Coordinates of C-alpha atoms in Angstrom, one line a residue:
X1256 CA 17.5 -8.3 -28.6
X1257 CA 15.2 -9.4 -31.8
X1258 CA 11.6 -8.7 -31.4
X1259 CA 10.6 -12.1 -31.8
X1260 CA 13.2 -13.4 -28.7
X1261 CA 11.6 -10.5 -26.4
X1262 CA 8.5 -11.4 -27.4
X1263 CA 9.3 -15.1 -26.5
X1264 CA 10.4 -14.1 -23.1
X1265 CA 6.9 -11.7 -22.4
X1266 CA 5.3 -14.6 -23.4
X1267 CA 7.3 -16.7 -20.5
X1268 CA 6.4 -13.5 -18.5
X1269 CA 2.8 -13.2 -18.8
X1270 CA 2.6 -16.7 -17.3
X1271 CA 5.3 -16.0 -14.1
X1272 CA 5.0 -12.5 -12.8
X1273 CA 3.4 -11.7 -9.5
X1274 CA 4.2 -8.9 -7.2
X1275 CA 6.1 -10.1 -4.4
X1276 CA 7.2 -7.3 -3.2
X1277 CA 6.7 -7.1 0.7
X1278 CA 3.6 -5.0 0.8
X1279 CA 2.5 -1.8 1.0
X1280 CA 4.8 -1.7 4.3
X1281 CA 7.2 0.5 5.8
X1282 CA 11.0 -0.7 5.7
X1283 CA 13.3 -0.6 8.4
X1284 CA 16.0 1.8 7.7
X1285 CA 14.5 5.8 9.2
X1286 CA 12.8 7.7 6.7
X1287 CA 13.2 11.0 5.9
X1288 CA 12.1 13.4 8.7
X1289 CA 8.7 14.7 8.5
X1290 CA 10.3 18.4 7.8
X1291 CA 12.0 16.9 4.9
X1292 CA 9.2 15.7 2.6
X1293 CA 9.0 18.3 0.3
X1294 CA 11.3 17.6 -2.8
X1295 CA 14.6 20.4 -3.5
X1296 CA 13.1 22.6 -6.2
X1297 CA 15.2 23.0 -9.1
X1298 CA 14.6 24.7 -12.8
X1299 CA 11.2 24.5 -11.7
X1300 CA 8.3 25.9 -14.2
X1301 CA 10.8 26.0 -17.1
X1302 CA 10.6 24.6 -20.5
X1303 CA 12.8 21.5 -20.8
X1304 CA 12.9 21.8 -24.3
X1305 CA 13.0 24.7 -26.7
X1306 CA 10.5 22.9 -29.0
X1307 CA 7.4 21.6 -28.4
X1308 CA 7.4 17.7 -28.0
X1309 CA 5.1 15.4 -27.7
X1310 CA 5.6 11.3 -26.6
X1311 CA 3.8 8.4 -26.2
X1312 CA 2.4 7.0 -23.4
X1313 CA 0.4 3.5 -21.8
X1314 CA -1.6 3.1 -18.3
X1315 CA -4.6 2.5 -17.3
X1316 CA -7.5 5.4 -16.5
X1317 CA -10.8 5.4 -15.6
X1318 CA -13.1 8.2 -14.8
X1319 CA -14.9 8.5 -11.3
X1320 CA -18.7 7.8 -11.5
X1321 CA -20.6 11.0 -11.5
X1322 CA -17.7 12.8 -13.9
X1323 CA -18.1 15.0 -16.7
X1324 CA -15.6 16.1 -19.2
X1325 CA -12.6 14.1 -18.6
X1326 CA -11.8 11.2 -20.7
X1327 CA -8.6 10.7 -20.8
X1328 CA -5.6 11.8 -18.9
X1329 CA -4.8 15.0 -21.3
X1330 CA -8.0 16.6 -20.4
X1331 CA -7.0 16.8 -16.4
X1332 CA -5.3 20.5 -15.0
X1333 CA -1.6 18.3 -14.4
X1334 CA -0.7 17.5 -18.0
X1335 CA -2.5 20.1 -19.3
X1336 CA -0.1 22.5 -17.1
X1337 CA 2.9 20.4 -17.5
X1338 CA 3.0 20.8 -21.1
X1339 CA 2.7 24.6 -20.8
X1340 CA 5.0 24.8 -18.2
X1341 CA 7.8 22.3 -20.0
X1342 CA 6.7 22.2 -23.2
X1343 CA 6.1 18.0 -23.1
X1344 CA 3.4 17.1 -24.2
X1345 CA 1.9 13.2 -23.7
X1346 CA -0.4 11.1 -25.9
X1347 CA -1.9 9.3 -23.7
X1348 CA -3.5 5.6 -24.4
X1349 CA -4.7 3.9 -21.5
X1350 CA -6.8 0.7 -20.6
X1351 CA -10.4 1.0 -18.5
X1352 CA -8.8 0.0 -15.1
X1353 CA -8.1 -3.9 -14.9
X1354 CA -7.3 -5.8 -12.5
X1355 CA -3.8 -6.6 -11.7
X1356 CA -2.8 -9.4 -13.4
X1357 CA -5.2 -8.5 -16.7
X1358 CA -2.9 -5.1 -16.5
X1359 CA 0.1 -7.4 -16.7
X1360 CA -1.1 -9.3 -19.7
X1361 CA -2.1 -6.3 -21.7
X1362 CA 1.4 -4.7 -20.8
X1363 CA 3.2 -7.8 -21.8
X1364 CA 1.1 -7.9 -25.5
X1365 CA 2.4 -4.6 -26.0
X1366 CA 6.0 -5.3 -24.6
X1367 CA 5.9 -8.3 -27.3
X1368 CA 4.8 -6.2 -30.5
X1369 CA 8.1 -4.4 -30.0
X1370 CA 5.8 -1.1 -30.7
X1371 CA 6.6 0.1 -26.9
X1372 CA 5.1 4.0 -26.0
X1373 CA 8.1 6.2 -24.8
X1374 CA 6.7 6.2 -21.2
X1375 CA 4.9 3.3 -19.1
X1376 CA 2.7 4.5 -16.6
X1377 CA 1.6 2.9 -13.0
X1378 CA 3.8 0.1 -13.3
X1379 CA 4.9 -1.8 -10.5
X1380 CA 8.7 -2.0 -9.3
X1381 CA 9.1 -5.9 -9.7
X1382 CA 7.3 -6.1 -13.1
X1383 CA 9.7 -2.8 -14.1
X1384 CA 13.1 -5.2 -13.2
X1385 CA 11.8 -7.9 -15.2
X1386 CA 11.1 -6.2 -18.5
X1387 CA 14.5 -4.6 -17.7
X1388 CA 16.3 -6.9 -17.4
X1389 CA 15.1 -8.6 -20.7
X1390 CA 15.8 -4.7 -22.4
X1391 CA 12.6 -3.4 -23.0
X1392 CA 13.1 -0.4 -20.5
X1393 CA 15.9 2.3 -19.7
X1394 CA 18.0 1.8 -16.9
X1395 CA 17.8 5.5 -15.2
X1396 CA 20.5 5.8 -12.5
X1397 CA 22.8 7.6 -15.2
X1398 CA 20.3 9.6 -16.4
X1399 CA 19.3 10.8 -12.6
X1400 CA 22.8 11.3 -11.8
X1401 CA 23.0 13.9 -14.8
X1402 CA 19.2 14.8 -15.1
X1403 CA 17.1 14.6 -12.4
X1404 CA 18.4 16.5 -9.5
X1405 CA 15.4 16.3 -7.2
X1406 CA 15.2 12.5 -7.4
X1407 CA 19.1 12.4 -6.9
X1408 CA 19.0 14.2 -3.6
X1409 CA 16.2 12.1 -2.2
X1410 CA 18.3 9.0 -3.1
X1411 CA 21.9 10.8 -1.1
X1412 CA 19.6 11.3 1.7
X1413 CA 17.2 8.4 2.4
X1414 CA 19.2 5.4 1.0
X1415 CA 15.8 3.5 2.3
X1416 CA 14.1 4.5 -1.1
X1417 CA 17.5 3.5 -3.4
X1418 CA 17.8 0.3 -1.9
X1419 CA 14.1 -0.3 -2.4
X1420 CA 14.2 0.7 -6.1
X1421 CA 17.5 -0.7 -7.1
X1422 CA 17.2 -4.3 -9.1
X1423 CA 19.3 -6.9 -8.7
X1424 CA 21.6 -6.5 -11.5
X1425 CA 22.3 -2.9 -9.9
X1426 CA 20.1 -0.8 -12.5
X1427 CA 17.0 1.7 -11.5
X1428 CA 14.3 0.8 -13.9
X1429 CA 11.6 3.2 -12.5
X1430 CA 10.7 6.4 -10.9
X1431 CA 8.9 5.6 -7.7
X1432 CA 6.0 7.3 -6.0
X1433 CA 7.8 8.6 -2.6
X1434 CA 6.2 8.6 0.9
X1435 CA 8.7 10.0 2.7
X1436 CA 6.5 11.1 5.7
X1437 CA 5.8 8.6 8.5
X1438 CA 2.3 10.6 8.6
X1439 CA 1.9 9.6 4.7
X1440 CA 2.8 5.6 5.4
X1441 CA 0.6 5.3 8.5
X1442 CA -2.9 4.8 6.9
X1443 CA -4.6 2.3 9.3
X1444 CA -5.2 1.5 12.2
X1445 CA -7.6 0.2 14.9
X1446 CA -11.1 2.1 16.0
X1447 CA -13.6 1.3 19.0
X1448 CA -17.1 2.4 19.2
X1449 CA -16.3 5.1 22.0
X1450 CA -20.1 5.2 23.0
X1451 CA -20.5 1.2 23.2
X1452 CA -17.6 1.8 25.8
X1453 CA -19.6 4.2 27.8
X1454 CA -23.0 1.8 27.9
X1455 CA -20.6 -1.1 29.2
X1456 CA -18.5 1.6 31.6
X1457 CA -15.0 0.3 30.5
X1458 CA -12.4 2.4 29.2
X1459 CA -10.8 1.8 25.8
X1460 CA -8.8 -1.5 25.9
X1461 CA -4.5 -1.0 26.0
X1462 CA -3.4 -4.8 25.7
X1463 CA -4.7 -7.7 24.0
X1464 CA -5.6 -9.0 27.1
X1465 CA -7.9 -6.1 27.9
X1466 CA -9.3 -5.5 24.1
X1467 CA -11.1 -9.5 24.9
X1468 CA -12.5 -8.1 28.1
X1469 CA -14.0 -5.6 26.5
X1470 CA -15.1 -7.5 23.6
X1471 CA -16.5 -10.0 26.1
X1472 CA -18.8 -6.9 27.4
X1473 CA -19.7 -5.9 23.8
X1474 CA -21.0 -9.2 23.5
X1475 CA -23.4 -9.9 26.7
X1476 CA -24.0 -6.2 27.9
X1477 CA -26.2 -4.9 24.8
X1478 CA -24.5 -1.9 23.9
X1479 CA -26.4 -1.3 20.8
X1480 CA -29.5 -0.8 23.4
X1481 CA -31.7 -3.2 21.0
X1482 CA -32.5 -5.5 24.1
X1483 CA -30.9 -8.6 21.6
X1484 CA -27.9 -10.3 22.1
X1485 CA -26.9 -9.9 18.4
X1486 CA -23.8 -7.7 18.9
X1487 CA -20.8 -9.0 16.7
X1488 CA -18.2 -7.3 18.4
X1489 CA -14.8 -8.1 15.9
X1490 CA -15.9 -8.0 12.5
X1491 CA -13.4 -7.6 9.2
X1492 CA -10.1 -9.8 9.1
X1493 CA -8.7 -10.6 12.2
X1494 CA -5.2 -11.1 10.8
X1495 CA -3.3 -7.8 12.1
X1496 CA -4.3 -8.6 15.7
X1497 CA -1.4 -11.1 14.9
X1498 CA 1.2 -8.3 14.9
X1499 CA 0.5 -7.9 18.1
X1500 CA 2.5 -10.6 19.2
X1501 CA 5.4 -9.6 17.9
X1502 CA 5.2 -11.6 13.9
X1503 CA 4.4 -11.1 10.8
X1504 CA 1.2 -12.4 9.7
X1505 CA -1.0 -11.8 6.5
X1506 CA -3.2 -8.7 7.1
X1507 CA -5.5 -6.8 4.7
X1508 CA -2.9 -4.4 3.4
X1509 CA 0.6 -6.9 4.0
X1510 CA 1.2 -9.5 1.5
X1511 CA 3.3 -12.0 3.0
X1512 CA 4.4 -12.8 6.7
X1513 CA 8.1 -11.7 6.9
X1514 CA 9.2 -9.0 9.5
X1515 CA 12.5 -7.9 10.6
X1516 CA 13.8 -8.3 13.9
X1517 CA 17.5 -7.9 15.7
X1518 CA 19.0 -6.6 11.9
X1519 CA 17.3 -10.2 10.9
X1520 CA 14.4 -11.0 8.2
X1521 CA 12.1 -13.8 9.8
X1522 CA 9.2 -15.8 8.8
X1523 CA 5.9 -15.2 11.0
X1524 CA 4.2 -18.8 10.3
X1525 CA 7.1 -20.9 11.6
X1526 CA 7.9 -18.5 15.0
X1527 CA 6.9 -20.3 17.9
X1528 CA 4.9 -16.9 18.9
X1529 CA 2.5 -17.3 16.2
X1530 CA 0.7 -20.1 17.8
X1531 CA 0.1 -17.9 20.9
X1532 CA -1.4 -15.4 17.9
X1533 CA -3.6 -18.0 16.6
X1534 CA -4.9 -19.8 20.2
X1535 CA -5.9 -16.0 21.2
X1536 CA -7.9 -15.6 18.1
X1537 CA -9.4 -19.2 18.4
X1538 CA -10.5 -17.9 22.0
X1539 CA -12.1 -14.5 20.1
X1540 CA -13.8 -16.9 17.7
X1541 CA -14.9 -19.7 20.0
X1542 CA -16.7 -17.2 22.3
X1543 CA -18.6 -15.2 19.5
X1544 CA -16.5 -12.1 19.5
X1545 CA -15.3 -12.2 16.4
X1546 CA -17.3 -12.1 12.8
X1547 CA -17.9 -15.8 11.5
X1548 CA -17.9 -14.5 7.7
X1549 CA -14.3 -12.7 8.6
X1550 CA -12.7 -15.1 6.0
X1551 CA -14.5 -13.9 2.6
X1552 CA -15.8 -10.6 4.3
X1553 CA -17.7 -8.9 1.4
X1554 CA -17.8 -5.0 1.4
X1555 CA -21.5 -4.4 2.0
X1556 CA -21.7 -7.1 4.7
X1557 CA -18.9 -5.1 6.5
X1558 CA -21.0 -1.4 5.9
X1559 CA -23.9 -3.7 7.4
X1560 CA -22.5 -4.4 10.7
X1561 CA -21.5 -1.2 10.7
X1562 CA -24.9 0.5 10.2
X1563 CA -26.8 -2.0 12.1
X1564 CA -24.7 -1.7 15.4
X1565 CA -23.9 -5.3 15.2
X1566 CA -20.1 -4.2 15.5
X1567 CA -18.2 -2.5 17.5
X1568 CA -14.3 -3.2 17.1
X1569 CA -12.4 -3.1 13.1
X1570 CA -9.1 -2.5 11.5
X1571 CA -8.9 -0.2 8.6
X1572 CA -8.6 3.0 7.0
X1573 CA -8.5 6.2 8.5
X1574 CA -10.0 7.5 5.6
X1575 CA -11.7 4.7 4.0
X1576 CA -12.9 3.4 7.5
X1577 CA -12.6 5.5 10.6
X1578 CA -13.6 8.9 8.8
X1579 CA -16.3 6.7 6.5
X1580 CA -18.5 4.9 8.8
X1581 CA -18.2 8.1 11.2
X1582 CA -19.6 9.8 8.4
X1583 CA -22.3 6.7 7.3
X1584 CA -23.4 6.9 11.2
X1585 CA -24.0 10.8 11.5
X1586 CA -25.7 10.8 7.9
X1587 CA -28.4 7.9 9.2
X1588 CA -29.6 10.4 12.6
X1589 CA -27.0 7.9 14.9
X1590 CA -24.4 9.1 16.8
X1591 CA -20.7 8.7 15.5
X1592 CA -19.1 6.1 18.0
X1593 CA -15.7 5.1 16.4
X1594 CA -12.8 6.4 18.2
X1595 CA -9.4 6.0 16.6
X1596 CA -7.3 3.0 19.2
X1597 CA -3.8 2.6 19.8
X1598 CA -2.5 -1.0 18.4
X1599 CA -2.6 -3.6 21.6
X1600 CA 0.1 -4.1 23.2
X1601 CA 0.3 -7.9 23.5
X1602 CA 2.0 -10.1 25.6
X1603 CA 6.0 -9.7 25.0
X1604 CA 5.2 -5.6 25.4
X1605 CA 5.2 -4.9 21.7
X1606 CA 3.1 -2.4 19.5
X1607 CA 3.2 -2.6 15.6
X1608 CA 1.0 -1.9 12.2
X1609 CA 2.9 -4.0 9.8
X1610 CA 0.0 -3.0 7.0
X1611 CA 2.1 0.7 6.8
X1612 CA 3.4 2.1 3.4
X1613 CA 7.2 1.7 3.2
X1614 CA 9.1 4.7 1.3
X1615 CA 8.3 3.3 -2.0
X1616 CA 4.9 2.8 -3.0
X1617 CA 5.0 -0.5 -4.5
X1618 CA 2.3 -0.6 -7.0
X1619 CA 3.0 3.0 -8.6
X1620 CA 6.0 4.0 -10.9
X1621 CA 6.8 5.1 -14.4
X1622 CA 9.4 3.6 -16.6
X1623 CA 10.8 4.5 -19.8
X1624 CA 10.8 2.3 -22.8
X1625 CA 14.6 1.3 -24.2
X1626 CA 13.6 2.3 -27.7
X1627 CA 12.7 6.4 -27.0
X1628 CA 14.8 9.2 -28.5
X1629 CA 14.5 11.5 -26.3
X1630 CA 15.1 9.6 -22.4
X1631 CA 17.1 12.9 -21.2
X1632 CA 13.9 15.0 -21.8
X1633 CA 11.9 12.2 -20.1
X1634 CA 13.9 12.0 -17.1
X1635 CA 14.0 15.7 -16.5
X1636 CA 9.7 15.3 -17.0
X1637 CA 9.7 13.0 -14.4
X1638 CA 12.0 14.8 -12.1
X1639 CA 10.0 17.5 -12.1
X1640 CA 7.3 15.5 -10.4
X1641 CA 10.0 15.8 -7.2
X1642 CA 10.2 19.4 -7.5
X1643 CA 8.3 21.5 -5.2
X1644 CA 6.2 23.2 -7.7
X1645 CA 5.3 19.7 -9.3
X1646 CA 4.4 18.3 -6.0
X1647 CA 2.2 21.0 -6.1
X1648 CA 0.3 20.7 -9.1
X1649 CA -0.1 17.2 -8.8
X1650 CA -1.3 17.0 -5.6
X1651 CA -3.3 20.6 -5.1
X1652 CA -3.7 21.8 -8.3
X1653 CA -3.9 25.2 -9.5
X1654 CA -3.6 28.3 -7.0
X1655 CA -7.1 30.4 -6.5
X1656 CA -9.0 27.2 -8.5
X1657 CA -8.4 24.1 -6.7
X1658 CA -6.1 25.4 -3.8
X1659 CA -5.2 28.6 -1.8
X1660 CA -3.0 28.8 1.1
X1661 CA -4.3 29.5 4.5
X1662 CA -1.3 30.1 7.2
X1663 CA 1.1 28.9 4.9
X1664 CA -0.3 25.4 4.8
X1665 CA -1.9 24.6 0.7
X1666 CA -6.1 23.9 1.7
X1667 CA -8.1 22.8 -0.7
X1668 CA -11.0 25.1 -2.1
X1669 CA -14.7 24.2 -1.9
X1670 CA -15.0 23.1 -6.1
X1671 CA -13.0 20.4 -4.4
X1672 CA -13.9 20.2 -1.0
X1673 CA -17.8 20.1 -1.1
X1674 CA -18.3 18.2 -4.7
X1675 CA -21.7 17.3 -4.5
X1676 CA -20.8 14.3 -6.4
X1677 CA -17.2 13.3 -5.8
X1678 CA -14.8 13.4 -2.5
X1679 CA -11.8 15.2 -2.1
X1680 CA -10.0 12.1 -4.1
X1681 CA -12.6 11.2 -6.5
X1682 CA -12.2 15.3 -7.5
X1683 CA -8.6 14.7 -7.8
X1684 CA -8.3 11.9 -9.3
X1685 CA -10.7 12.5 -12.0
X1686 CA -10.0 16.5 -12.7
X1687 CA -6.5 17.2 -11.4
X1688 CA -4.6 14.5 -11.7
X1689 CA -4.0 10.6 -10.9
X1690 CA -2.6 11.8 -7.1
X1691 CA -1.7 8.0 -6.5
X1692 CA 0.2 7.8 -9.9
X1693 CA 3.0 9.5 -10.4
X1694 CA 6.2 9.6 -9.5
X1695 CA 6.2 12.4 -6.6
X1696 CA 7.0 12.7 -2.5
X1697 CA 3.6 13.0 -1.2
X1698 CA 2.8 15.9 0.4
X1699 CA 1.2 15.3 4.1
X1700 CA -1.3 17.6 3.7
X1701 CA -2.6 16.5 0.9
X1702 CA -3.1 13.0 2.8
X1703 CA -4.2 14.4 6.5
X1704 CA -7.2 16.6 4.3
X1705 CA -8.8 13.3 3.6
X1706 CA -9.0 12.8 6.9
X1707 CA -12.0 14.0 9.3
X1708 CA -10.4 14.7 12.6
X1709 CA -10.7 11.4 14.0
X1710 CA -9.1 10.2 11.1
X1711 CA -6.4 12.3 12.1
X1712 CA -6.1 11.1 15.5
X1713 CA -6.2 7.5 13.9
X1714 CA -3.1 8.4 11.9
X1715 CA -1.1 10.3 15.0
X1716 CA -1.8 7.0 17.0
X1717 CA -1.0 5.0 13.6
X1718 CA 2.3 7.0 13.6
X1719 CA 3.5 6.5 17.1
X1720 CA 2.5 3.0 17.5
X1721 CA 3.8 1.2 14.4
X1722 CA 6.6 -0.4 15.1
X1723 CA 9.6 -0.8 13.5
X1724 CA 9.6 -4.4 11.8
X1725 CA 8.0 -3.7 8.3
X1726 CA 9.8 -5.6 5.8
X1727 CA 11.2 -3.2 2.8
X1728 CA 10.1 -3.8 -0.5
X1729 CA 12.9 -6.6 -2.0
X1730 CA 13.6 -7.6 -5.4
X1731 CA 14.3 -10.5 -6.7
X1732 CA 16.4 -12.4 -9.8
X1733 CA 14.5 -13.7 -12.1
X1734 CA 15.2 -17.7 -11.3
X1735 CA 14.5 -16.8 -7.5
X1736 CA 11.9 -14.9 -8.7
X1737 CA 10.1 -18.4 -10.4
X1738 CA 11.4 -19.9 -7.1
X1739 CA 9.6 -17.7 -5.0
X1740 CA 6.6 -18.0 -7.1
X1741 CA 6.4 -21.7 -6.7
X1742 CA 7.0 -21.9 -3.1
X1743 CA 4.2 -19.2 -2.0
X1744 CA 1.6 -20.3 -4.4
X1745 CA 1.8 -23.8 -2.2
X1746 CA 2.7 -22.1 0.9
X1747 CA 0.7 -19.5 1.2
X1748 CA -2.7 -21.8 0.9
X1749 CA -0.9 -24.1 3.1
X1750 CA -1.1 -21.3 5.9
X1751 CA -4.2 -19.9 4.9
X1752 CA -6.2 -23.3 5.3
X1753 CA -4.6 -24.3 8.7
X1754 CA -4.2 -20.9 10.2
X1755 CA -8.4 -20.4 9.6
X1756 CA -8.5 -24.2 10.5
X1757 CA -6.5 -23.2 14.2
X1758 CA -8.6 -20.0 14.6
X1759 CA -12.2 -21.8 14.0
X1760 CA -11.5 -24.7 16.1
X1761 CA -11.9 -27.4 13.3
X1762 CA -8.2 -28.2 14.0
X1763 CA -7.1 -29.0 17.2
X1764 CA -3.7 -27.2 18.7
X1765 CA -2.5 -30.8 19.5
X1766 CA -2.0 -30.9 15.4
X1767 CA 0.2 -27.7 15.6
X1768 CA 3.4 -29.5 15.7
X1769 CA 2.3 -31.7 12.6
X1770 CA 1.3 -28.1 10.9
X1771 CA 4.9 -27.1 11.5
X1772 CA 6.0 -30.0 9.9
X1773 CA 4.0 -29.3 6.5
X1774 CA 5.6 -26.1 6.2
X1775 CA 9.1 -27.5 6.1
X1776 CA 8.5 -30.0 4.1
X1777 CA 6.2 -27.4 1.2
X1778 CA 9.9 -25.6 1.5
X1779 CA 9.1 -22.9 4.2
X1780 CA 13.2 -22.7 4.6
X1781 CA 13.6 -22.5 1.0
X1782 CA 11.5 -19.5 0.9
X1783 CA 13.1 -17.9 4.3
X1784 CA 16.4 -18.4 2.9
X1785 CA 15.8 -16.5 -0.8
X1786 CA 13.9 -13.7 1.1
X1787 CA 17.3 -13.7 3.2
X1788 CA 19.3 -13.4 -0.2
X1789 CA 16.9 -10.8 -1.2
X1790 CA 17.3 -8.5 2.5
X1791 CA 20.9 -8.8 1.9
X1792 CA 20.8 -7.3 -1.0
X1793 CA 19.1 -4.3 -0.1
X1794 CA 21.2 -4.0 2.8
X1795 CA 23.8 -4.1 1.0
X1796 CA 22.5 -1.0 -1.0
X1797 CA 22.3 1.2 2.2
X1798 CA 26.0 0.3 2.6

């Protein structure tokens, strides 16, 4: 392909791509079993090539605040190891960061210079299909076969991950970031204030039913002890209560509203249970149990209700929620309340947490570029990322400095532990190595040590209660890719401004019928039937 056609179609590019991948969700098919997550080690800690080498490679980078020393990715322990222990060395230029789609944009102005570095870092698997496909990067699934024997095996034995990976004109076009542990895609959950519970003498809530009871007494029995009736009980987004009726639904880590159901992909916003969803959140919301500024929640406005006792119920991170405001509480002289909570069951008996991680880490891969010499050493680079030992080092470091083993399980060391400046990911991130981005299986403990232990409750409960109809991360051709784009842009707002219309009582339920009608006619059967096409392929895959 001439540079100035590809540069033509990166052009088209920067103007089309989104990610619509189907979140940060777990698919359907079993993963690998917890026992299993550690990659086969093979050829592991020796040089992959006799002389030294050095590539090129693009991704973003940014330093945690409160660093010293590190400015780039070649001064962190993982690629300064990696190129003593296989003699690759990488050249590293990244960008400060950006958002998403400003990522996109300067990836596409390099695609289109034709001056493409040999490896492309944290790139996403949809965006890695479409510069594929046009022939800016290597297809890979010969080159595992013959090079990349930790990868391979993963692929034999969870076809889950191939099918997520694989494009739609059959090629692998990236080397995914793997959470093969059912621990390590269970990050959220729900958490209660435990103590509000005691003031008000209920126990925690099991059903939908029984979470509004107790969010009725959060409201009118003063469990912050302030004598005012200024208790918020439900505070952050709302969305994932949804689930609990048995749909999909938009939630803070879920990016549309398909789920899967009897071997079937299905659309939340047109199944006749997400009205029930939506008239139980218009009750929440019409009696002042749930947060008025839920829609555009800012972060500091959320920590507020926290640390003022205004709320007592929230979805979130273990780690960036449950273990945080635990933490927030004890450090202001108040007693930590949150207790991790099962999800509700609602009404038809069901459980889930949609916002899971599937296998694949969508937003995290590595390609290669089309135009490097050397793609063999490359792939064996990455591959050794799947290895045991390069597990290791990426996610723990170096024995006796950032890690020793206690009982045969890897535990961090203090340097890392007790940074006066940086938590146990900041440290990481900025020293080690980019834990969330590179092409590895995570290793559970790595995950669970960011956790305090109620965070690790959280994820136990997280585990068990999640439900099994996460939709897996689909691809799409590029002409039902533009379709796709279309339909949600429209769609999606569509939902957005009726569903928060329903829930705030500014539309009456007597319009539902006529909001159904909207959808169709925006093309909400267009859109279920190329998400169809889509689930079929990767089905097909498994096969």
């Amino acid at each position: 392909m001439s540079t100035k056609k590809f540069a033509l179609l990166v052009v088209t590019l920067l103007f089309s791509t989104t990610t619509v991948l189907a979140g940060c969700t777990s698919s359907n098919p079993p993963a690998a079993k917890p026992g299993d997550t550690a990659a086969p080690q093979a050829g592991t800690g020796t040089m992959i090539t006799d002389k030294p080498l050095t590539v090129t490679g693009w991704t973003d980078f940014i330093p945690a605040p409160g660093s010293t020393g590190v400015s780039s990715y070649s001064d962190q322990i993982l690629w300064k190891e990696i190129a003593k222990k296989t003699n690759i060395s990488v050249k590293w230029e990244t960008t400060a960061a950006p958002a998403a789609d400003e990522f996109k944009q300067q990836l596409g102005l390099i695609m289109a210079s034709g001056k493409i570095p040999d490896i492309i870092g944290h790139i996403d698997p949809l965006l890695a299909d479409q510069y594929g496909r046009q022939g800016a990067l290597q297809p890979l699934e010969d080159l595992i076969k013959k090079n990349a024997p930790n990868l391979q095996k993963i692929l034999d034995s969870t076809p889950a991950v191939k099918g997520q990976i694989t494009s739609p004109d059959g090629h692998i076009y990236f080397f995914p970031r793997l959470l093969l542990d059912p621990r390590t895609q269970a990050f959220a959950g729900y958490m209660i204030r435990g103590d509000w519970l005691q003031k008000v003498g209920m126990k925690a809530p099991d059903t939908t039913d029984e979470l509004y009871q107790v969010l009725k007494a959060f409201k009118e029995k003063d469990p912050n002890g302030n004598g005012k009736a200024d208790e918020i009980p439900f505070t952050d987004n709302p969305n994932p209560i949804i689930w609990a009726f048995g749909v999909g639904s938009r939630g803070p880590n879920s990016t549309d509203d398909f789920f899967i159901e009897d071997s079937k992909i299905k659309y939340g916003p047109t199944d006749p249970r997400y009205k029930d969803a939506l008239q139980y959140l218009n009750k929440l919301f019409s009696e002042g149990l749930l947060d008025p500024e839920y829609e555009k929640m800012k972060g500091d406005v959320r920590d507020g209700r926290i640390m003022n006792e205004q709320s007592g119920f929230i979805y979130g991170s273990n780690a960036g929620y449950l273990t945080k405001y635990n933490k927030m509480l004890q450090g202001a002289g108040k007693t930590p309340g949150f207790n991790a909570l099962a999800a509700p069951k609602g009404p038809t008996g069901e459980r889930n947490i949609l916002g899971r991680h599937n296998e694949i880490d969508p937003g995290r891969g590595v390609s290669i570029s089309s135009t490097t010499k050397n793609a063999v050493e490359l792939t064996k680079l990455m591959d050794y990322f799947y290895s045991k030992e390069g597990a290791m080092l990426l996610y723990f470091g170096t024995e006796g400095d950032t890690y020793t083993m206690k009982d045969g399980v890897p535990t961090y060391t203090d340097k890392v532990a007790n940074d006066p400046k940086l938590d146990i990911l900041g440290y990481l991130n900025t020293y080690v190595g980019y834990v969330s981005g590179w092409p590895s299986a995570q290793i559970p403990e790595h995950y669970l040590a960011t956790l305090s232990d109620e965070g690790k409750k959280g994820n136990a409960l997280a585990v068990q209660y999640a439900g099994k109809k996460k939709v897996p991360a689909l691809h799409f051709t590029q002409e039902e890719l533009n379709e796709v784009q279309t339909l949600q842009r429209d769609i999606n707002t569509y939902i957005d401004e009726n569903m928060n219309a329903f829930i705030r009582g500014k539309k009456p339920f007597s319009e539902y019928d006529a909001f159904q009608a909207g959808l169709k006619k925006i093309g909400s059967d267009k859109l279920a039937e190329l998400y169809g096409k889509a689930y079929a392929r990767f089905i097909a895959v498994l096969k």
